[in-house]
Structure formats: structure tokens, C-alpha cells
Amino acid sequence: ISVNKSPVQFYDRRPEHKDWIQILAEDPQLENAIVIEITEGLLLDTTDQVKARLEVFRQNGIEVALDDFGTGYSSLAYLQKFDIDYLKIDKSFVANLETTLDNRVLCRTIIDMAHNLGMTVIAEGIETKVQKDILLQAGCDYGQGYYFSKSLSPLDFELYLGTEKN
């Protein structure tokens, strides 16, 4: 389960993440079942608060994804400074993969760089089979977008998976 955290939510001192940590501690099979998604802008904070919060997440089996990579304040120094599990390629790079060589080069470069830094790569906004195939050929690990499914309610998601619970 991925949870998007805005900078405001990230800095909120209410301990909502402690509930997640408790649930994960009670069932070892759930380790790495929750991923916190943050944006590049959050990594610009030079205080130790961001790093400390991310370390608490990681120490308790919660992984971290860097969302919308390449659209904001991309800095390779931030990728080295923080422990990031997933790097998500922004959909703006994926949108023109079929027609723009520069976007293919950028995506392949992002994928290679992330893999060399030990990160898993997710491409956002995949809408066509051609985009999916280009990204797979470039070594992308995962993809999301309307090609796979539109956004679903929890019930529709369970139906989609064939696991509706009564």
C-alpha cells in the first residue's frame, strides 16, 4: 500500500504512523507492505527532522518512494543523502515516449541511475502498450497508469483482484 504524504502531513507531529508501525510489528508477513511516497521538495529540508522521520519509517519496515522524480528540485546529492527504496518517474516523461527520443533517453538514464543506487523504479502515467514496452526494454521495474487500470474504489479493487470480502 502506497501512501502519499504531502510536506504538511509529513511534518505533522500527530503519530498516525505509529498505528502503521504497530500493525506491521504484529504480523511479520506484512514487512514492507507500506510505502510512504514523498516529493523531491521535501528532501530540500536541510534539518535532521526529515532524515530522522524517514529513518523511523525504514527501521519499522515502511519503505520510501520518491514521487514525481525529475519535475522539481532533482539533485543527485539528495538521492545519496536519503535512503530511498523506490524512484517514481513522473508521467510527464512517459507521456511522449513514443514520439520523443529525448524522453526515452531521460527515462533510460533515470532507470540506470536508480538501479545503480540500489533503487527500484516505477514509471507513472503509462497509457499505451508501446509506452509499457519501451519502459520494460529500458529496465523499468514497475509501472502504473490507465493502461493497467483506472483509479478504483476499495470495493472495485477487490472485485478487480477477484477477492471481494463479505
mmCIF file of C-alpha atoms in Angstrom:
data_model
loop_
_atom_site.group_PDB
_atom_site.id
_atom_site.type_symbol
_atom_site.label_atom_id
_atom_site.label_comp_id
_atom_site.label_asym_id
_atom_site.label_seq_id
_atom_site.Cartn_x
_atom_site.Cartn_y
_atom_site.Cartn_z
ATOM 1 C CA ILE A 1 0.000 0.000 0.000
ATOM 2 C CA SER A 2 1.420 3.361 -1.001
ATOM 3 C CA VAL A 3 0.545 6.449 0.998
ATOM 4 C CA ASN A 4 1.206 9.892 -0.480
ATOM 5 C CA LYS A 5 2.483 12.284 2.177
ATOM 6 C CA SER A 6 2.435 15.990 1.463
ATOM 7 C CA PRO A 7 5.104 18.083 3.209
ATOM 8 C CA VAL A 8 2.420 19.414 5.574
ATOM 9 C CA GLN A 9 1.364 15.870 6.510
ATOM 10 C CA PHE A 10 4.970 14.769 6.793
ATOM 11 C CA TYR A 11 5.755 17.461 9.353
ATOM 12 C CA ASP A 12 2.537 16.917 11.309
ATOM 13 C CA ARG A 13 3.522 15.773 14.785
ATOM 14 C CA ARG A 14 0.454 13.582 15.261
ATOM 15 C CA PRO A 15 1.696 9.988 15.485
ATOM 16 C CA GLU A 16 -0.531 8.425 12.799
ATOM 17 C CA HIS A 17 2.405 6.400 11.520
ATOM 18 C CA LYS A 18 2.667 4.670 14.907
ATOM 19 C CA ASP A 19 -0.540 2.785 14.054
ATOM 20 C CA TRP A 20 1.116 1.516 10.889
ATOM 21 C CA ILE A 21 4.242 0.536 12.803
ATOM 22 C CA GLN A 22 2.165 -1.405 15.357
ATOM 23 C CA ILE A 23 0.248 -3.268 12.638
ATOM 24 C CA LEU A 24 3.486 -4.182 10.862
ATOM 25 C CA ALA A 25 5.077 -5.352 14.130
ATOM 26 C CA GLU A 26 2.119 -7.654 14.866
ATOM 27 C CA ASP A 27 2.394 -9.514 11.551
ATOM 28 C CA PRO A 28 5.900 -10.152 10.167
ATOM 29 C CA GLN A 29 4.398 -11.144 6.806
ATOM 30 C CA LEU A 30 3.413 -7.506 6.323
ATOM 31 C CA GLU A 31 7.002 -6.261 6.369
ATOM 32 C CA ASN A 32 7.495 -3.738 3.561
ATOM 33 C CA ALA A 33 3.721 -3.699 2.890
ATOM 34 C CA ILE A 34 3.515 0.082 3.322
ATOM 35 C CA VAL A 35 5.356 2.620 1.187
ATOM 36 C CA ILE A 36 5.414 6.316 2.034
ATOM 37 C CA GLU A 37 5.552 8.487 -1.092
ATOM 38 C CA ILE A 38 7.246 11.858 -0.746
ATOM 39 C CA THR A 39 8.161 14.520 -3.291
ATOM 40 C CA GLU A 40 11.590 15.922 -4.061
ATOM 41 C CA GLY A 41 10.724 19.226 -2.413
ATOM 42 C CA LEU A 42 10.637 17.538 0.988
ATOM 43 C CA LEU A 43 14.249 16.471 0.584
ATOM 44 C CA LEU A 44 15.314 20.120 0.325
ATOM 45 C CA ASP A 45 14.800 20.452 4.073
ATOM 46 C CA THR A 46 18.305 20.608 5.499
ATOM 47 C CA THR A 47 17.203 19.921 9.074
ATOM 48 C CA ASP A 48 17.587 16.479 10.567
ATOM 49 C CA GLN A 49 13.820 16.141 11.043
ATOM 50 C CA VAL A 50 13.182 14.714 7.557
ATOM 51 C CA LYS A 51 16.053 12.255 7.761
ATOM 52 C CA ALA A 52 15.013 11.178 11.270
ATOM 53 C CA ARG A 53 11.372 10.601 10.233
ATOM 54 C CA LEU A 54 12.461 8.596 7.184
ATOM 55 C CA GLU A 55 14.788 6.503 9.352
ATOM 56 C CA VAL A 56 11.934 5.710 11.770
ATOM 57 C CA PHE A 57 9.834 4.540 8.825
ATOM 58 C CA ARG A 58 12.621 2.377 7.408
ATOM 59 C CA GLN A 59 13.552 0.862 10.788
ATOM 60 C CA ASN A 60 9.957 -0.272 11.151
ATOM 61 C CA GLY A 61 9.509 -1.897 7.753
ATOM 62 C CA ILE A 62 7.966 1.085 5.947
ATOM 63 C CA GLU A 63 9.611 1.766 2.599
ATOM 64 C CA VAL A 64 10.071 5.183 0.981
ATOM 65 C CA ALA A 65 9.314 6.235 -2.592
ATOM 66 C CA LEU A 66 10.400 9.482 -4.222
ATOM 67 C CA ASP A 67 7.368 10.570 -6.257
ATOM 68 C CA ASP A 68 7.317 12.685 -9.450
ATOM 69 C CA PHE A 69 11.070 12.392 -9.929
ATOM 70 C CA GLY A 70 12.540 14.863 -12.366
ATOM 71 C CA THR A 71 9.911 17.575 -12.163
ATOM 72 C CA GLY A 72 11.064 19.549 -9.170
ATOM 73 C CA TYR A 73 14.359 20.017 -7.461
ATOM 74 C CA SER A 74 16.208 16.987 -8.780
ATOM 75 C CA SER A 75 19.576 16.664 -7.167
ATOM 76 C CA LEU A 76 21.718 13.591 -7.150
ATOM 77 C CA ALA A 77 23.070 14.650 -3.756
ATOM 78 C CA TYR A 78 19.616 14.095 -2.238
ATOM 79 C CA LEU A 79 19.473 10.596 -3.662
ATOM 80 C CA GLN A 80 22.707 9.781 -1.834
ATOM 81 C CA LYS A 81 21.789 11.560 1.398
ATOM 82 C CA PHE A 82 18.461 9.813 1.972
ATOM 83 C CA ASP A 83 17.580 6.127 1.945
ATOM 84 C CA ILE A 84 15.059 5.837 -0.887
ATOM 85 C CA ASP A 85 13.638 2.459 -1.935
ATOM 86 C CA TYR A 86 11.638 3.493 -4.996
ATOM 87 C CA LEU A 87 12.098 6.237 -7.533
ATOM 88 C CA LYS A 88 8.960 7.116 -9.488
ATOM 89 C CA ILE A 89 9.462 8.579 -12.962
ATOM 90 C CA ASP A 90 6.979 11.393 -13.469
ATOM 91 C CA LYS A 91 4.274 10.876 -16.087
ATOM 92 C CA SER A 92 5.446 13.959 -17.993
ATOM 93 C CA PHE A 93 8.475 11.922 -19.146
ATOM 94 C CA VAL A 94 6.343 8.901 -20.011
ATOM 95 C CA ALA A 95 3.694 10.809 -21.985
ATOM 96 C CA ASN A 96 5.863 11.383 -25.073
ATOM 97 C CA LEU A 97 7.946 8.210 -25.049
ATOM 98 C CA GLU A 98 6.510 7.087 -28.362
ATOM 99 C CA THR A 99 7.439 10.264 -30.226
ATOM 100 C CA THR A 100 10.299 11.933 -28.380
ATOM 101 C CA LEU A 101 13.776 10.398 -28.317
ATOM 102 C CA ASP A 102 14.843 12.774 -25.518
ATOM 103 C CA ASN A 103 12.188 11.338 -23.196
ATOM 104 C CA ARG A 104 13.355 7.795 -23.965
ATOM 105 C CA VAL A 105 16.940 8.777 -23.192
ATOM 106 C CA LEU A 106 15.898 10.523 -19.967
ATOM 107 C CA CYS A 107 13.821 7.553 -18.797
ATOM 108 C CA ARG A 108 16.587 5.066 -19.565
ATOM 109 C CA THR A 109 19.117 7.282 -17.774
ATOM 110 C CA ILE A 110 16.880 7.664 -14.712
ATOM 111 C CA ILE A 111 16.312 3.895 -14.621
ATOM 112 C CA ASP A 112 20.037 3.103 -14.923
ATOM 113 C CA MET A 113 20.982 5.692 -12.288
ATOM 114 C CA ALA A 114 18.322 4.482 -9.835
ATOM 115 C CA HIS A 115 19.322 0.836 -10.281
ATOM 116 C CA ASN A 116 22.978 1.714 -9.748
ATOM 117 C CA LEU A 117 21.976 3.429 -6.492
ATOM 118 C CA GLY A 118 20.023 0.337 -5.399
ATOM 119 C CA MET A 119 16.537 1.731 -6.025
ATOM 120 C CA THR A 120 13.544 0.129 -7.688
ATOM 121 C CA VAL A 121 11.925 2.179 -10.463
ATOM 122 C CA ILE A 122 8.229 2.812 -11.057
ATOM 123 C CA ALA A 123 7.015 4.704 -14.142
ATOM 124 C CA GLU A 124 3.846 6.758 -13.701
ATOM 125 C CA GLY A 125 1.214 7.559 -16.301
ATOM 126 C CA ILE A 126 1.576 4.580 -18.624
ATOM 127 C CA GLU A 127 -1.348 4.754 -21.029
ATOM 128 C CA THR A 128 -0.300 2.608 -24.004
ATOM 129 C CA LYS A 129 1.293 -0.754 -24.699
ATOM 130 C CA VAL A 130 4.084 0.990 -26.617
ATOM 131 C CA GLN A 131 4.981 3.098 -23.556
ATOM 132 C CA LYS A 132 4.952 -0.037 -21.392
ATOM 133 C CA ASP A 133 7.163 -1.914 -23.858
ATOM 134 C CA ILE A 134 9.684 0.941 -24.148
ATOM 135 C CA LEU A 135 9.946 1.155 -20.354
ATOM 136 C CA LEU A 136 10.289 -2.615 -19.960
ATOM 137 C CA GLN A 137 13.036 -2.645 -22.579
ATOM 138 C CA ALA A 138 14.784 0.151 -20.653
ATOM 139 C CA GLY A 139 14.688 -1.998 -17.499
ATOM 140 C CA CYS A 140 11.874 -0.289 -15.593
ATOM 141 C CA ASP A 141 10.723 -2.465 -12.686
ATOM 142 C CA TYR A 142 7.079 -1.407 -12.305
ATOM 143 C CA GLY A 143 4.510 0.780 -13.986
ATOM 144 C CA GLN A 144 1.231 2.400 -13.155
ATOM 145 C CA GLY A 145 -1.352 4.176 -15.223
ATOM 146 C CA TYR A 146 -4.567 3.813 -17.157
ATOM 147 C CA TYR A 147 -3.019 1.152 -19.395
ATOM 148 C CA PHE A 148 -3.282 -1.205 -16.413
ATOM 149 C CA SER A 149 -6.384 0.183 -14.727
ATOM 150 C CA LYS A 150 -8.237 3.388 -13.974
ATOM 151 C CA SER A 151 -8.411 4.523 -10.352
ATOM 152 C CA LEU A 152 -10.573 2.143 -8.341
ATOM 153 C CA SER A 153 -12.544 2.335 -5.113
ATOM 154 C CA PRO A 154 -11.557 -0.262 -2.474
ATOM 155 C CA LEU A 155 -14.552 -2.429 -3.415
ATOM 156 C CA ASP A 156 -13.822 -2.182 -7.143
ATOM 157 C CA PHE A 157 -10.175 -3.032 -6.444
ATOM 158 C CA GLU A 158 -11.202 -6.174 -4.564
ATOM 159 C CA LEU A 159 -13.501 -7.113 -7.444
ATOM 160 C CA TYR A 160 -10.683 -6.429 -9.910
ATOM 161 C CA LEU A 161 -8.471 -8.823 -7.987
ATOM 162 C CA GLY A 162 -11.286 -11.330 -7.577
ATOM 163 C CA THR A 163 -11.023 -11.246 -3.806
ATOM 164 C CA GLU A 164 -14.185 -9.489 -2.716
ATOM 165 C CA LYS A 165 -14.653 -9.885 1.028
ATOM 166 C CA ASN A 166 -18.118 -10.236 2.592
#
